[in-house]
Short mmCIF file of C-alpha atoms in Angstrom, two decimals:
data_model
loop_
_atom_site.label_atom_id
_atom_site.label_comp_id
_atom_site.label_asym_id
_atom_site.label_seq_id
_atom_site.Cartn_x
_atom_site.Cartn_y
_atom_site.Cartn_z
CA MET A 1 1.63 95.24 22.64
CA ILE A 2 0.74 98.50 20.85
CA ALA A 3 -2.83 97.28 20.27
CA ARG A 4 -3.26 96.40 23.96
CA THR A 5 -1.99 99.84 25.02
CA LEU A 6 -4.28 101.64 22.57
CA GLU A 7 -7.27 99.65 23.82
CA LYS A 8 -6.61 99.78 27.58
CA THR A 9 -4.97 103.20 27.96
CA TYR A 10 -6.76 105.24 25.30
CA GLY A 11 -9.99 103.27 24.72
CA GLU A 12 -9.20 103.07 21.01
CA ARG A 13 -10.41 100.32 18.70
CA LEU A 14 -9.22 99.32 15.25
CA SER A 15 -11.47 101.15 12.78
CA ALA A 16 -9.69 100.76 9.43
CA ALA A 17 -6.75 98.94 7.88
CA GLY A 18 -5.11 98.53 4.50
CA LEU A 19 -1.91 97.39 2.88
CA GLN A 20 0.53 100.25 2.44
CA SER A 21 2.85 97.99 0.48
CA ALA A 22 3.45 94.27 0.02
CA THR A 23 5.15 94.19 3.43
CA GLN A 24 3.42 96.92 5.45
CA LEU A 25 -0.03 97.10 7.01
CA LEU A 26 -1.42 100.53 7.97
CA GLU A 27 -4.00 100.60 10.78
CA VAL A 28 -6.21 103.42 12.03
CA TRP A 29 -7.25 103.18 15.67
CA ASN A 30 -9.67 105.62 17.27
CA ASP A 31 -12.05 106.27 20.15
CA PRO A 32 -15.24 107.89 18.81
CA ILE A 33 -16.13 109.23 22.27
CA SER A 34 -12.88 111.01 23.18
CA GLY A 35 -11.84 111.66 19.57
CA SER A 36 -8.32 110.29 20.10
CA TRP A 37 -6.72 108.51 17.13
CA THR A 38 -3.53 106.65 16.27
CA ILE A 39 -2.03 105.43 13.01
CA VAL A 40 0.17 102.32 13.26
CA VAL A 41 2.28 100.68 10.54
CA THR A 42 3.17 97.01 11.02
CA GLU A 43 5.85 95.32 8.93
CA ALA A 44 5.79 91.70 7.76
CA ASN A 45 8.36 90.78 10.44
CA GLY A 46 5.91 91.92 13.16
CA ARG A 47 7.65 95.18 14.04
CA ALA A 48 5.05 97.92 14.59
CA CYS A 49 5.49 101.68 14.81
CA VAL A 50 3.14 104.51 15.77
CA VAL A 51 3.52 107.03 12.94
CA ALA A 52 0.91 109.61 14.00
CA SER A 53 -1.62 110.32 16.73
CA GLY A 54 -3.91 113.12 17.75
CA LEU A 55 -7.33 114.30 18.86
CA HIS A 56 -10.66 115.32 17.31
CA TRP A 57 -11.04 112.32 14.95
CA HIS A 58 -14.20 112.46 12.83
CA SER A 59 -15.26 109.48 10.73
CA MET A 60 -16.71 110.31 7.34
CA LEU A 61 -19.25 107.78 6.16
CA ARG A 62 -20.15 107.68 2.47
CA ALA A 63 -23.10 105.83 1.07
CA MET A 64 -22.11 102.96 -1.20
CA VAL A 65 -22.70 103.95 -4.82
CA PRO A 66 -23.01 101.15 -7.39
CA PRO A 67 -20.28 101.15 -10.07
CA GLY A 68 -21.20 103.38 -13.00
CA GLU A 69 -23.56 105.56 -10.95
CA PRO A 70 -22.66 109.20 -10.24
CA SER A 71 -21.63 109.82 -6.63
#
């Protein structure tokens, strides 16, 4: 339900995700045009919570550097 609201109401799309712990998934949603962003944590039981949101999101892209090479 949170994902549908973020997509339809705010135009946000899932842009990053990672395990916060063995039982929690952290997701970053954002709209690159409006700059809105939302961070959602979902627990293993399916319960999800918006933990932060805001405006003026800027993605920082880094070139992939092979292991052992200076960045």
